[in-house]
PDB file of C-alpha atoms in Angstrom:
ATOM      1  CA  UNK A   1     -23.229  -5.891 -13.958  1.00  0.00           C
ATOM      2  CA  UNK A   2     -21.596  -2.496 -14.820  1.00  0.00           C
ATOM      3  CA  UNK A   3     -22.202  -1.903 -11.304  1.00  0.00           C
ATOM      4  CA  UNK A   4     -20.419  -5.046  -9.819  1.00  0.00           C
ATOM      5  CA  UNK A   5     -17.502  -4.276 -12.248  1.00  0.00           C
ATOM      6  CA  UNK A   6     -17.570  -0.709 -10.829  1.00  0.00           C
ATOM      7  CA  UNK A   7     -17.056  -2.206  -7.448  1.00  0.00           C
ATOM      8  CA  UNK A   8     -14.681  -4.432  -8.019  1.00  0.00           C
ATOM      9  CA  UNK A   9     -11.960  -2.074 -10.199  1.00  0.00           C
ATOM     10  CA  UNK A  10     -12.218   0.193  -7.129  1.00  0.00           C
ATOM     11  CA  UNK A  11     -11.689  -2.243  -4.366  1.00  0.00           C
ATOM     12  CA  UNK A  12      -8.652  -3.191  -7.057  1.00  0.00           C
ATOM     13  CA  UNK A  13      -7.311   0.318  -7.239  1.00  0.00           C
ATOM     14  CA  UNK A  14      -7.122   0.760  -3.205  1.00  0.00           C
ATOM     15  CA  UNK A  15      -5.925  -2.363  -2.988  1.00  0.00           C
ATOM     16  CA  UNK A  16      -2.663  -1.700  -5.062  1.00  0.00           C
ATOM     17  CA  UNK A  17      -2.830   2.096  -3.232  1.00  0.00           C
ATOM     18  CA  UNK A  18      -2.498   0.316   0.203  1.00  0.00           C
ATOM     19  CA  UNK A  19      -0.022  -1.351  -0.991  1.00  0.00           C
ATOM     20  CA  UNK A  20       2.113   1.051  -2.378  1.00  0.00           C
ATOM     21  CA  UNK A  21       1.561   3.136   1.151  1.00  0.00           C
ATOM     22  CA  UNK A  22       2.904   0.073   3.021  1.00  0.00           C
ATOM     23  CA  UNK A  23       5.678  -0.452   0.379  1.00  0.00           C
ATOM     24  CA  UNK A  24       6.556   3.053   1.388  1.00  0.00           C
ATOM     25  CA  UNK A  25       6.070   2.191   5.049  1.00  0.00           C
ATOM     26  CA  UNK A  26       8.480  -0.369   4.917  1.00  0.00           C
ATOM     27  CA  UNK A  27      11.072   1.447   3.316  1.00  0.00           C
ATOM     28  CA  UNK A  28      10.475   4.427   5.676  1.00  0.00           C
ATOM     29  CA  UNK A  29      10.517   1.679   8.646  1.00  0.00           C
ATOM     30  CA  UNK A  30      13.933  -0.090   7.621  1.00  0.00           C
ATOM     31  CA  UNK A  31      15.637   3.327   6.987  1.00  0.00           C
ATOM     32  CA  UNK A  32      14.903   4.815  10.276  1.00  0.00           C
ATOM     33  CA  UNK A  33      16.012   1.284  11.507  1.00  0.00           C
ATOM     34  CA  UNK A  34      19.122   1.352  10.105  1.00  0.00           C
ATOM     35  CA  UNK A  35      20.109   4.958  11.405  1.00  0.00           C
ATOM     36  CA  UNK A  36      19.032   3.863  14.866  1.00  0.00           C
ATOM     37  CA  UNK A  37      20.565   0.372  15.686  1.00  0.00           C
ATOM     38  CA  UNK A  38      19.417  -0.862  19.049  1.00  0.00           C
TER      39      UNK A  38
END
Protein backbone atom coordinates (compact mmCIF):
# COMPACT_ATOMS: atom_id res chain seq x y z
CA UNK A 1 0.00 0.00 0.00
CA UNK A 2 2.66 2.54 1.19
CA UNK A 3 4.21 1.59 -1.94
CA UNK A 4 1.22 2.29 -4.36
CA UNK A 5 0.74 5.63 -2.46
CA UNK A 6 4.48 6.25 -3.09
CA UNK A 7 3.78 5.87 -6.73
CA UNK A 8 1.03 7.67 -7.11
CA UNK A 9 2.16 11.18 -5.09
CA UNK A 10 5.11 11.05 -7.52
CA UNK A 11 3.37 10.54 -10.77
CA UNK A 12 1.18 13.61 -8.99
CA UNK A 13 4.17 15.80 -8.38
CA UNK A 14 5.53 15.49 -12.19
CA UNK A 15 2.38 15.82 -13.27
CA UNK A 16 1.82 19.42 -11.80
CA UNK A 17 5.89 19.94 -12.76
CA UNK A 18 4.97 19.30 -16.48
CA UNK A 19 2.58 21.43 -16.16
CA UNK A 20 4.07 24.28 -14.78
CA UNK A 21 7.02 23.76 -17.63
CA UNK A 22 4.30 24.00 -20.31
CA UNK A 23 2.57 26.91 -18.44
CA UNK A 24 5.95 28.48 -18.87
CA UNK A 25 6.13 27.26 -22.46
CA UNK A 26 3.17 28.94 -23.33
CA UNK A 27 3.95 32.11 -21.95
CA UNK A 28 7.47 31.94 -23.49
CA UNK A 29 5.59 30.86 -26.90
CA UNK A 30 2.95 33.83 -26.96
CA UNK A 31 5.67 36.41 -26.00
CA UNK A 32 8.03 35.60 -28.71
CA UNK A 33 4.76 35.59 -30.83
CA UNK A 34 3.83 38.79 -30.09
CA UNK A 35 7.35 40.45 -30.81
CA UNK A 36 7.38 38.63 -34.13
CA UNK A 37 3.96 39.11 -35.93
CA UNK A 38 3.85 37.20 -39.17
Amino acid sequence: LDFILKKMRLRRSTRSRQRQIDESFNIFAKRKASENPK
